[in-house]
Tab-separated table of C-alpha atoms and ligand atoms in Angstrom:
chain	number	residue	atom	x	y	z
A	1	MET	CA	121.241	75.572	100.361
A	2	LYS	CA	122.550	73.517	103.279
A	3	ALA	CA	120.679	71.680	106.030
A	4	SER	CA	121.765	69.268	108.712
A	5	ALA	CA	120.312	66.722	111.122
A	6	PRO	CA	121.758	65.012	114.217
A	7	GLY	CA	121.995	61.360	115.203
A	8	LYS	CA	119.939	59.964	118.081
A	9	VAL	CA	120.062	57.415	120.875
A	10	ILE	CA	117.139	55.757	122.548
A	11	LEU	CA	117.564	55.932	126.329
A	12	PHE	CA	114.649	53.651	127.257
A	13	GLY	CA	111.757	51.880	125.589
A	14	GLU	CA	112.956	50.676	122.152
A	15	HIS	CA	110.774	47.926	120.673
A	16	ALA	CA	108.065	48.459	123.351
A	17	VAL	CA	107.475	51.832	121.643
A	18	VAL	CA	106.276	49.988	118.529
A	19	TYR	CA	103.466	48.625	120.786
A	20	ASN	CA	102.322	52.063	121.939
A	21	ARG	CA	104.443	52.152	125.109
A	22	PRO	CA	106.416	55.327	125.929
A	23	ALA	CA	110.104	55.644	125.052
A	24	LEU	CA	112.757	58.285	125.725
A	25	ALA	CA	115.258	59.401	123.104
A	26	VAL	CA	117.758	62.239	122.786
A	27	PRO	CA	119.605	63.783	119.837
A	28	VAL	CA	123.355	63.205	119.508
A	29	ASN	CA	124.858	66.300	117.958
A	30	GLN	CA	128.429	64.956	117.894
A	31	VAL	CA	127.424	63.175	114.688
A	32	GLN	CA	125.568	64.898	111.855
A	33	VAL	CA	124.259	64.561	108.327
A	34	GLU	CA	124.760	67.570	106.106
A	35	VAL	CA	122.967	67.972	102.773
A	36	GLU	CA	123.767	70.654	100.208
A	37	VAL	CA	121.419	71.307	97.289
A	38	SER	CA	122.623	73.557	94.466
A	39	GLU	CA	121.698	74.363	90.888
A	40	SER	CA	123.610	72.338	88.335
A	41	SER	CA	124.625	72.899	84.730
A	42	GLN	CA	123.996	69.171	84.023
A	43	PRO	CA	120.433	68.116	83.175
A	44	GLY	CA	118.424	66.196	85.817
A	45	ILE	CA	119.092	65.592	89.498
A	46	ARG	CA	122.553	64.344	90.420
A	47	ILE	CA	123.051	62.751	93.858
A	48	GLN	CA	126.364	62.112	95.611
A	49	ALA	CA	126.393	60.290	98.947
A	50	PRO	CA	129.921	58.975	99.581
A	51	ILE	CA	128.964	57.448	102.971
A	52	ILE	CA	126.955	54.780	101.116
A	53	GLY	CA	129.081	54.852	97.947
A	54	LEU	CA	126.309	56.437	95.878
A	55	THR	CA	126.841	58.630	92.813
A	56	SER	CA	123.821	58.556	90.551
A	57	ASP	CA	121.178	60.449	88.635
A	58	LEU	CA	117.754	60.340	90.248
A	59	ALA	CA	116.326	58.844	87.043
A	60	SER	CA	118.715	55.836	87.248
A	61	LEU	CA	117.830	54.912	90.845
A	62	PRO	CA	115.354	52.071	91.457
A	63	SER	CA	111.906	53.502	92.244
A	64	ASP	CA	112.027	52.276	95.860
A	65	HIS	CA	115.516	53.662	96.646
A	66	PRO	CA	115.336	55.401	100.060
A	67	ILE	CA	117.096	58.585	98.910
A	68	GLY	CA	115.238	58.640	95.582
A	69	SER	CA	111.899	58.288	97.362
A	70	VAL	CA	112.695	61.160	99.754
A	71	ILE	CA	113.483	63.427	96.794
A	72	LEU	CA	110.379	62.432	94.845
A	73	LYS	CA	108.075	62.778	97.863
A	74	THR	CA	109.504	66.215	98.696
A	75	ILE	CA	109.101	67.434	95.120
A	76	GLN	CA	105.541	66.103	95.072
A	77	HIS	CA	104.786	67.754	98.426
A	78	VAL	CA	106.069	71.220	97.479
A	79	GLY	CA	104.558	70.915	93.969
A	80	VAL	CA	107.298	72.772	92.063
A	81	SER	CA	107.377	72.351	88.298
A	82	PRO	CA	109.350	72.458	86.110
A	83	LEU	CA	112.218	71.388	88.313
A	84	PRO	CA	115.596	73.089	88.025
A	85	ASN	CA	118.665	70.920	87.373
A	86	LEU	CA	120.045	70.005	90.753
A	87	SER	CA	123.144	68.697	92.422
A	88	ILE	CA	122.593	67.066	95.829
A	89	GLN	CA	125.581	66.333	98.090
A	90	ILE	CA	125.052	64.203	101.180
A	91	GLN	CA	127.822	64.076	103.798
A	92	SER	CA	127.499	62.233	107.082
A	93	THR	CA	129.466	61.388	110.185
A	94	ILE	CA	126.654	59.159	111.506
A	95	PRO	CA	127.668	55.509	111.166
A	96	VAL	CA	125.206	53.613	108.956
A	97	ALA	CA	122.989	50.875	110.498
A	98	ALA	CA	124.406	51.529	113.948
A	99	GLY	CA	121.140	52.389	115.693
A	100	LEU	CA	121.964	56.107	115.604
A	101	GLY	CA	119.221	56.981	113.129
A	102	SER	CA	121.455	57.602	110.106
A	103	GLY	CA	118.668	56.817	107.608
A	104	ALA	CA	116.133	59.114	109.276
A	105	ALA	CA	118.789	61.848	109.605
A	106	VAL	CA	119.600	61.689	105.876
A	107	SER	CA	115.878	61.955	105.094
A	108	VAL	CA	115.299	64.894	107.473
A	109	ALA	CA	118.303	66.898	106.222
A	110	LEU	CA	117.397	66.137	102.604
A	111	VAL	CA	113.743	67.215	102.918
A	112	ARG	CA	114.859	70.349	104.777
A	113	ALA	CA	117.539	71.364	102.257
A	114	LEU	CA	115.538	70.492	99.147
A	115	SER	CA	112.284	72.167	100.218
A	116	SER	CA	114.198	75.326	101.219
A	117	PHE	CA	116.108	75.347	97.928
A	118	LEU	CA	112.778	75.112	96.080
A	119	ASP	CA	111.513	78.176	98.051
A	120	HIS	CA	109.028	76.103	100.056
A	121	PRO	CA	110.815	75.609	103.408
A	122	LEU	CA	108.714	73.087	105.314
A	123	PRO	CA	107.851	73.355	109.009
A	124	ASN	CA	109.134	70.573	111.271
A	125	GLU	CA	105.678	69.019	111.476
A	126	ASP	CA	105.563	68.471	107.687
A	127	ILE	CA	109.181	67.252	107.585
A	128	ASN	CA	108.439	64.777	110.370
A	129	ASN	CA	105.307	63.450	108.610
A	130	LEU	CA	107.067	63.093	105.259
A	131	VAL	CA	110.050	61.293	106.773
A	132	PHE	CA	107.757	58.972	108.728
A	133	GLU	CA	106.125	57.983	105.417
A	134	ILE	CA	109.589	57.106	104.079
A	135	GLU	CA	110.494	55.182	107.257
A	136	LYS	CA	107.314	53.124	106.831
A	137	LEU	CA	108.289	52.258	103.251
A	138	HIS	CA	111.673	50.912	104.307
A	139	HIS	CA	111.385	49.702	107.894
A	140	GLY	CA	108.155	47.742	108.139
A	141	THR	CA	106.341	48.976	111.251
A	142	PRO	CA	108.422	51.823	112.731
A	143	SER	CA	107.099	53.688	115.767
A	144	GLY	CA	108.159	57.100	114.421
A	145	ILE	CA	110.496	57.870	117.339
A	146	ASP	CA	113.630	58.173	115.176
A	147	ASN	CA	112.225	60.734	112.738
A	148	THR	CA	110.652	62.700	115.623
A	149	VAL	CA	113.748	63.131	117.792
A	150	ILE	CA	115.897	63.881	114.738
A	151	THR	CA	113.476	66.363	113.130
A	152	TYR	CA	112.907	68.350	116.328
A	153	ASN	CA	116.487	67.914	117.608
A	154	MET	CA	115.358	67.742	121.219
A	155	PRO	CA	114.800	65.082	123.889
A	156	VAL	CA	111.450	63.355	123.411
A	157	TYR	CA	109.143	61.283	125.563
A	158	TYR	CA	107.424	59.515	122.722
A	159	ILE	CA	104.172	57.602	122.484
A	160	LYS	CA	103.150	56.573	118.974
A	161	GLY	CA	100.310	58.656	117.560
A	162	GLN	CA	100.279	61.156	120.453
A	163	PRO	CA	101.352	64.807	120.403
A	164	ILE	CA	105.099	65.204	120.806
A	165	GLU	CA	106.266	65.699	124.378
A	166	THR	CA	109.743	66.889	125.185
A	167	PHE	CA	111.435	66.734	128.583
A	168	LYS	CA	113.986	68.843	130.427
A	169	CYS	CA	116.990	67.554	132.333
A	170	GLY	CA	117.066	68.714	135.948
A	171	LYS	CA	120.785	67.897	135.954
A	172	PRO	CA	123.021	67.009	132.970
A	173	PHE	CA	124.334	63.467	132.669
A	174	THR	CA	126.990	61.758	130.593
A	175	LEU	CA	126.625	58.759	128.312
A	176	VAL	CA	129.233	56.720	126.519
A	177	VAL	CA	127.931	55.194	123.293
A	178	GLY	CA	129.765	52.041	122.166
A	179	ASP	CA	129.377	50.637	118.661
A	180	THR	CA	129.667	46.869	118.154
A	181	GLY	CA	130.529	47.571	114.492
A	182	ILE	CA	127.923	44.963	113.558
A	183	PRO	CA	125.076	46.382	111.440
A	184	ALA	CA	121.835	46.475	113.447
A	185	PRO	CA	119.192	44.651	111.375
A	186	THR	CA	116.353	46.779	112.801
A	187	LYS	CA	113.686	45.741	110.305
A	188	GLU	CA	114.456	42.090	111.045
A	189	SER	CA	114.536	42.420	114.837
A	190	VAL	CA	111.289	44.439	114.834
A	191	GLY	CA	109.714	41.708	112.633
A	192	ASP	CA	110.993	38.896	114.913
A	193	VAL	CA	109.611	40.604	118.017
A	194	ARG	CA	106.255	40.886	116.232
A	195	ARG	CA	106.239	37.151	115.411
A	196	LEU	CA	107.122	36.251	119.022
A	197	TRP	CA	104.502	38.690	120.361
A	198	LEU	CA	101.859	37.006	118.174
A	199	ARG	CA	102.871	33.606	119.589
A	200	GLU	CA	103.286	34.638	123.230
A	201	THR	CA	101.127	37.720	123.463
A	202	ILE	CA	100.579	37.696	127.229
A	203	ARG	CA	104.272	37.309	128.109
A	204	PHE	CA	105.371	39.960	125.609
A	205	GLU	CA	102.668	42.396	126.712
A	206	GLU	CA	103.964	41.995	130.282
A	207	ILE	CA	107.522	42.738	129.182
A	208	PHE	CA	106.333	45.815	127.265
A	209	ASN	CA	104.432	46.959	130.383
A	210	GLU	CA	107.568	46.641	132.519
A	211	ILE	CA	109.540	48.622	129.954
A	212	ALA	CA	106.795	51.271	129.928
A	213	GLN	CA	107.122	51.624	133.721
A	214	ILE	CA	110.868	52.098	133.356
A	215	SER	CA	110.418	54.842	130.730
A	216	LEU	CA	107.918	56.619	132.957
A	217	ILE	CA	110.092	56.496	136.087
A	218	ALA	CA	113.211	57.371	134.069
A	219	ARG	CA	111.566	60.504	132.752
A	220	ARG	CA	110.713	61.585	136.319
A	221	SER	CA	114.263	60.911	137.494
A	222	ILE	CA	115.721	62.940	134.629
A	223	GLU	CA	113.341	65.849	135.156
A	224	SER	CA	113.827	65.924	138.913
A	225	GLY	CA	117.632	66.048	138.574
A	226	LYS	CA	118.350	62.474	139.760
A	227	PRO	CA	120.067	60.949	136.727
A	228	ASP	CA	122.138	58.583	138.921
A	229	LEU	CA	118.964	56.538	139.378
A	230	LEU	CA	118.976	55.773	135.646
A	231	GLY	CA	121.828	53.239	135.952
A	232	GLU	CA	119.698	50.521	137.590
A	233	MET	CA	116.863	51.245	135.191
A	234	MET	CA	119.200	50.803	132.216
A	235	ASN	CA	120.363	47.444	133.563
A	236	HIS	CA	116.777	46.323	134.008
A	237	ASN	CA	115.723	47.571	130.556
A	238	HIS	CA	118.662	45.658	129.041
A	239	GLU	CA	117.515	42.423	130.728
A	240	LEU	CA	114.027	42.927	129.322
A	241	LEU	CA	115.489	43.539	125.849
A	242	GLN	CA	117.398	40.270	126.231
A	243	GLN	CA	114.066	38.566	126.905
A	244	LEU	CA	112.721	40.135	123.705
A	245	THR	CA	115.680	38.368	121.967
A	246	VAL	CA	117.168	41.574	120.569
A	247	SER	CA	120.503	41.614	122.407
A	248	SER	CA	123.566	39.735	121.154
A	249	PRO	CA	126.792	38.366	122.670
A	250	GLU	CA	128.675	41.427	121.370
A	251	LEU	CA	126.195	43.873	122.922
A	252	ASP	CA	126.156	41.953	126.232
A	253	ASN	CA	129.946	41.941	126.226
A	254	LEU	CA	130.153	45.743	125.803
A	255	VAL	CA	127.427	46.286	128.423
A	256	ASP	CA	129.404	44.147	130.925
A	257	ALA	CA	132.736	45.764	130.050
A	258	SER	CA	131.362	49.258	130.637
A	259	LYS	CA	130.004	48.272	134.051
A	260	GLN	CA	133.287	46.652	135.056
A	261	ALA	CA	134.997	49.926	134.092
A	262	GLY	CA	132.736	51.873	136.463
A	263	ALA	CA	129.589	52.717	134.457
A	264	LEU	CA	126.502	53.187	136.656
A	265	GLY	CA	124.420	51.105	134.257
A	266	ALA	CA	124.247	50.145	130.595
A	267	LYS	CA	121.944	48.775	127.921
A	268	LEU	CA	121.712	48.228	124.192
A	269	SER	CA	120.174	51.161	122.331
A	270	GLY	CA	118.001	50.994	119.197
A	271	GLY	CA	116.991	47.907	117.276
A	272	GLY	CA	119.706	45.673	118.792
A	273	ARG	CA	121.476	42.451	117.643
A	274	GLY	CA	124.248	44.827	116.608
A	275	GLY	CA	124.600	48.582	116.508
A	276	ASN	CA	125.132	50.479	119.722
A	277	MET	CA	124.942	50.242	123.480
A	278	ILE	CA	124.916	53.148	125.918
A	279	ALA	CA	126.506	53.409	129.365
A	280	LEU	CA	125.677	55.984	132.039
A	281	VAL	CA	128.892	57.311	133.577
A	282	LYS	CA	130.180	59.927	135.985
A	283	GLN	CA	131.726	62.604	133.796
A	284	ALA	CA	135.197	61.953	135.260
A	285	SER	CA	135.140	58.288	134.223
A	286	ALA	CA	133.790	58.814	130.682
A	287	GLU	CA	137.222	58.501	129.024
A	288	SER	CA	138.206	55.368	130.936
A	289	VAL	CA	134.854	53.673	130.198
A	290	ALA	CA	135.259	54.580	126.512
A	291	GLU	CA	138.768	53.065	126.543
A	292	ALA	CA	137.467	49.905	128.232
A	293	LEU	CA	134.815	49.601	125.527
A	294	ILE	CA	137.437	49.832	122.780
A	295	SER	CA	139.565	47.193	124.579
A	296	ALA	CA	136.464	44.966	124.744
A	297	GLY	CA	135.992	45.225	120.959
A	298	ALA	CA	133.908	48.376	120.335
A	299	LYS	CA	134.629	49.823	116.904
A	300	ARG	CA	134.044	53.394	118.057
A	301	THR	CA	132.720	55.336	121.001
A	302	ILE	CA	131.000	58.682	121.426
A	303	ILE	CA	130.886	60.568	124.710
A	304	THR	CA	127.794	62.733	124.895
A	305	GLU	CA	126.299	64.941	127.584
A	306	VAL	CA	122.512	64.990	127.860
A	307	LYS	CA	121.293	68.396	129.113
B	1	MEV	C1	114.822	51.822	116.446
B	1	MEV	O1	115.669	52.962	116.616
B	1	MEV	C2	113.850	51.729	117.584
B	1	MEV	C3	112.856	50.572	117.519
B	1	MEV	O2	112.009	50.719	118.682
B	1	MEV	C4	112.027	50.582	116.270
B	1	MEV	C5	111.063	51.743	116.183
B	1	MEV	O3	110.762	52.370	117.206
B	1	MEV	O4	110.592	52.017	115.064
B	1	MEV	C6	113.553	49.217	117.640
């Protein structure tokens, strides 16, 4: 039994989304996790995940291992016993800790493949809830946006705790994603923002409010087929993320390089302090912006059309 899950990028609203403000995110299908679950002749549950250098039996993993906990929670949820002997293969083209949701994508594909193999295929709502539980175990205070966009594989306008809203693009637009190659310490940056928010609540609430306005207006621009307006909004959102202290010299450098190469706007995407940035481009200049990003030090780029 095979199942897959895409990567994601946050277009607007990261960090503010943890404080109940809206954020926009889209799936990135150019990168994928694929999980295959099959019956094994060896006793127990054998897991192979070359992307993180893991080959292990479930029983030998520490009890709080992210992959181990996904498997245990899924088994518990579907209530199958006794368990067959299993082999679980996890392949991924989503770079790890790059802000593209690799952890959530592994969890989603794993829950999907394992529950289907055990004859209890779970609906997206259950998969999303289960994966959110796992995200909470490993990421402190996540908003739930990553698991939602990846589970449903569609654009989302996300507000924590509210019913999922998707949005439609009036006109497709092109993004270049540039990876600093530096792991994004999302748990740490989310924790630092929380400490600063506790110290300077009024200032941080104001920044979150400004970001919320941007997400709201951005959604309208996307839906009404005016994606060119997003460039300025990205620049502004990036400045506000700088004020939240989650940018870095490497991210700022890639943001500037993309704009010098003709991008209409750019910002960091995800937890920040590493990981990825995104640049809005005219389709015809996507390749040259991607090349400029590589020249400026990006470790890889992805060109993706949002439609
Ligand atoms: C991480 O992809 C996005 C953050 O807003 C954290 C979260 O929403 O859980 C930084």
